[in-house]
PDB file of C-alpha atoms and ligand atoms in Angstrom:
ATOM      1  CA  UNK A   1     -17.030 109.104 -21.487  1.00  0.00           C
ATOM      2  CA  UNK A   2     -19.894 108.502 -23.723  1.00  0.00           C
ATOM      3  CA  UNK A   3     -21.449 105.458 -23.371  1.00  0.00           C
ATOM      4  CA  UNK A   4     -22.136 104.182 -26.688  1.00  0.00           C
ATOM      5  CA  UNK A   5     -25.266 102.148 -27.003  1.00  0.00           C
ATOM      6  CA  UNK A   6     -25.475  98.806 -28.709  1.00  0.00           C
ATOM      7  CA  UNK A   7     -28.231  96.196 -29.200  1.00  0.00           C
ATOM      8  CA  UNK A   8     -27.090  94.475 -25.960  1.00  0.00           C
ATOM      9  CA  UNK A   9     -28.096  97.247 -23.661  1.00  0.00           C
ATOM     10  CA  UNK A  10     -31.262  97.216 -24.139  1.00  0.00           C
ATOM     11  CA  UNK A  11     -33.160  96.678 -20.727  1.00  0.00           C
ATOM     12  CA  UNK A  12     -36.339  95.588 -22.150  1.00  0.00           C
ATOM     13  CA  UNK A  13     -37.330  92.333 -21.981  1.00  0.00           C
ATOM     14  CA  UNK A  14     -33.541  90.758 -22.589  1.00  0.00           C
ATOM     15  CA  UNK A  15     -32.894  88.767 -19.588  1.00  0.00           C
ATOM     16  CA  UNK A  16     -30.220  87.096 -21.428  1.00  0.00           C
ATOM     17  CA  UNK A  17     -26.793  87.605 -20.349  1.00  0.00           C
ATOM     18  CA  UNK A  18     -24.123  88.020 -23.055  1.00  0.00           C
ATOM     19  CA  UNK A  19     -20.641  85.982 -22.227  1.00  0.00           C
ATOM     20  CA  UNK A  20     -17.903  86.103 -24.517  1.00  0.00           C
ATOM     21  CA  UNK A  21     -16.907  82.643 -26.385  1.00  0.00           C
ATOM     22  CA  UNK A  22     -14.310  80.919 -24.866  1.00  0.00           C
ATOM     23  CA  UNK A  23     -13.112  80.091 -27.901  1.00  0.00           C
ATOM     24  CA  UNK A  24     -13.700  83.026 -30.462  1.00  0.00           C
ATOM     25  CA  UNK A  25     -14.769  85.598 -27.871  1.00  0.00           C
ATOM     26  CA  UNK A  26     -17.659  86.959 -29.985  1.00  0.00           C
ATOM     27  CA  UNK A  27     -20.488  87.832 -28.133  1.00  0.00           C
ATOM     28  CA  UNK A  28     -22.957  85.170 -27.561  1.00  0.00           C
ATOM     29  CA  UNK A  29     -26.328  84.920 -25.610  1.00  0.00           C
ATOM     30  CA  UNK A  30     -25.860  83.052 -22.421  1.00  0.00           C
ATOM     31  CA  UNK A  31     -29.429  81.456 -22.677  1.00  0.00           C
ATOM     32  CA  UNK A  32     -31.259  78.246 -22.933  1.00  0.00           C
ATOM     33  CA  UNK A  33     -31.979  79.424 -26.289  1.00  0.00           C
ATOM     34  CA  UNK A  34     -27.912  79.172 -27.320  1.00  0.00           C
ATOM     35  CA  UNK A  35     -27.014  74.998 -26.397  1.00  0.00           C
ATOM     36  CA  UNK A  36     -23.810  75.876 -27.509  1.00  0.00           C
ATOM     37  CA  UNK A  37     -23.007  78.148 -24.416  1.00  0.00           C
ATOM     38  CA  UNK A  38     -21.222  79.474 -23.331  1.00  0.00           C
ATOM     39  CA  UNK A  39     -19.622  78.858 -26.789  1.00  0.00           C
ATOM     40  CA  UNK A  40     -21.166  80.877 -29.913  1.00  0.00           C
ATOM     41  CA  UNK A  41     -21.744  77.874 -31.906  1.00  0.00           C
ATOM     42  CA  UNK A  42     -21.538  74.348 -32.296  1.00  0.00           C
ATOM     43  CA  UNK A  43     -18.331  74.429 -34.136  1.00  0.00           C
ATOM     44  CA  UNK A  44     -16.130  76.792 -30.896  1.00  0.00           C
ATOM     45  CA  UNK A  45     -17.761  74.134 -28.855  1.00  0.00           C
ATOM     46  CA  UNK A  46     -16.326  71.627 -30.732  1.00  0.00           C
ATOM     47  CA  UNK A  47     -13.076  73.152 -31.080  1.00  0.00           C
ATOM     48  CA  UNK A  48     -12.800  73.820 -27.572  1.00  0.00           C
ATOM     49  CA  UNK A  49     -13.748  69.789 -26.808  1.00  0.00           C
ATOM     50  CA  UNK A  50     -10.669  68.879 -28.789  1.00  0.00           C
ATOM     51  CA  UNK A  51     -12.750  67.316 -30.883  1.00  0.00           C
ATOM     52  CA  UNK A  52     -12.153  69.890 -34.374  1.00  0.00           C
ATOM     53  CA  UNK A  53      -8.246  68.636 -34.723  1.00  0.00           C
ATOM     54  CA  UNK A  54      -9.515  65.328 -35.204  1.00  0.00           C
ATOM     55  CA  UNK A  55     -12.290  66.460 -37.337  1.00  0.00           C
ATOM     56  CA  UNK A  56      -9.840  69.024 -39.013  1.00  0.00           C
ATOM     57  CA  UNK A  57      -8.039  65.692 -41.016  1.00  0.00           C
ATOM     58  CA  UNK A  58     -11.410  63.984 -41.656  1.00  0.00           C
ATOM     59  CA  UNK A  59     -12.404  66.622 -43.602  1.00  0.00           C
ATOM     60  CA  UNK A  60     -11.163  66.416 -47.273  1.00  0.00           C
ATOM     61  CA  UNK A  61      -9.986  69.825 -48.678  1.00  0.00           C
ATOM     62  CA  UNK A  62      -9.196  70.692 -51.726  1.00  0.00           C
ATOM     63  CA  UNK A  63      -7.502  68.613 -53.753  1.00  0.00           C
ATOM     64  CA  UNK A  64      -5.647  70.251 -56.155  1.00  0.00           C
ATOM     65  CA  UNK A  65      -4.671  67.342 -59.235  1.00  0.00           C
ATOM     66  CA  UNK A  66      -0.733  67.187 -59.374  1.00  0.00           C
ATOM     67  CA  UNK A  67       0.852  69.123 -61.777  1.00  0.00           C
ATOM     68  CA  UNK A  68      -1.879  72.254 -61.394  1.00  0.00           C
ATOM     69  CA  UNK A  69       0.538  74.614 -59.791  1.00  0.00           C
ATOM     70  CA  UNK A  70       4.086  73.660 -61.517  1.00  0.00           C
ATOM     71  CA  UNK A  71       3.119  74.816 -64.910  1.00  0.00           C
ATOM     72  CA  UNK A  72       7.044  75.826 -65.567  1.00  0.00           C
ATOM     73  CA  UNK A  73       7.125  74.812 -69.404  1.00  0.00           C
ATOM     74  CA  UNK A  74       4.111  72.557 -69.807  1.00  0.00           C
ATOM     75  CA  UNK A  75       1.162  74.405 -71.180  1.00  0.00           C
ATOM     76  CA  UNK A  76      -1.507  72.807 -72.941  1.00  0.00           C
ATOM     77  CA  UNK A  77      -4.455  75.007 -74.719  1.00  0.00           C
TER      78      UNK A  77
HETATM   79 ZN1   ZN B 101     -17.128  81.298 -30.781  1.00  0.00          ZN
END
């Protein structure tokens, strides 16, 4: 089987180790420059705290104004 090469196996100088997020499972550096490990990012760390559900409903999406999607007869130019 040929090994296929990727950034991450590069010997030099990368003592870093690469997890996988817990959360997302991408690839992240397991290093003091990465706060977030072993997550990817502050936002899988969050998630995986419990803390994004309740952040989830704080967040206001989009509001669509009543009446924007039933447009069965109405139409106004
Ligand atoms: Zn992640």
């Amino acid at each position: 089987m040929r090994c296929t090469s990727s950034i991450w196996n590069s010997p030099v100088a990368n003592p870093e180790r690469i997890v996988a997020c817990p959360n997302c499972g991408k690839s992240t550096p397991y290093s003091s420059k990465n706060s977030y490990r072993p997550f990817c990012s502050e936002r899988c760390r969050l998630i995986d705290l419990g803390d994004w559900a309740s952040e989830a409903h704080a967040i206001p999406g989009r509001e669509l104004p009543p009446g924007a999607l039933d447009d069965d007869g109405k139409q106004e130019y």
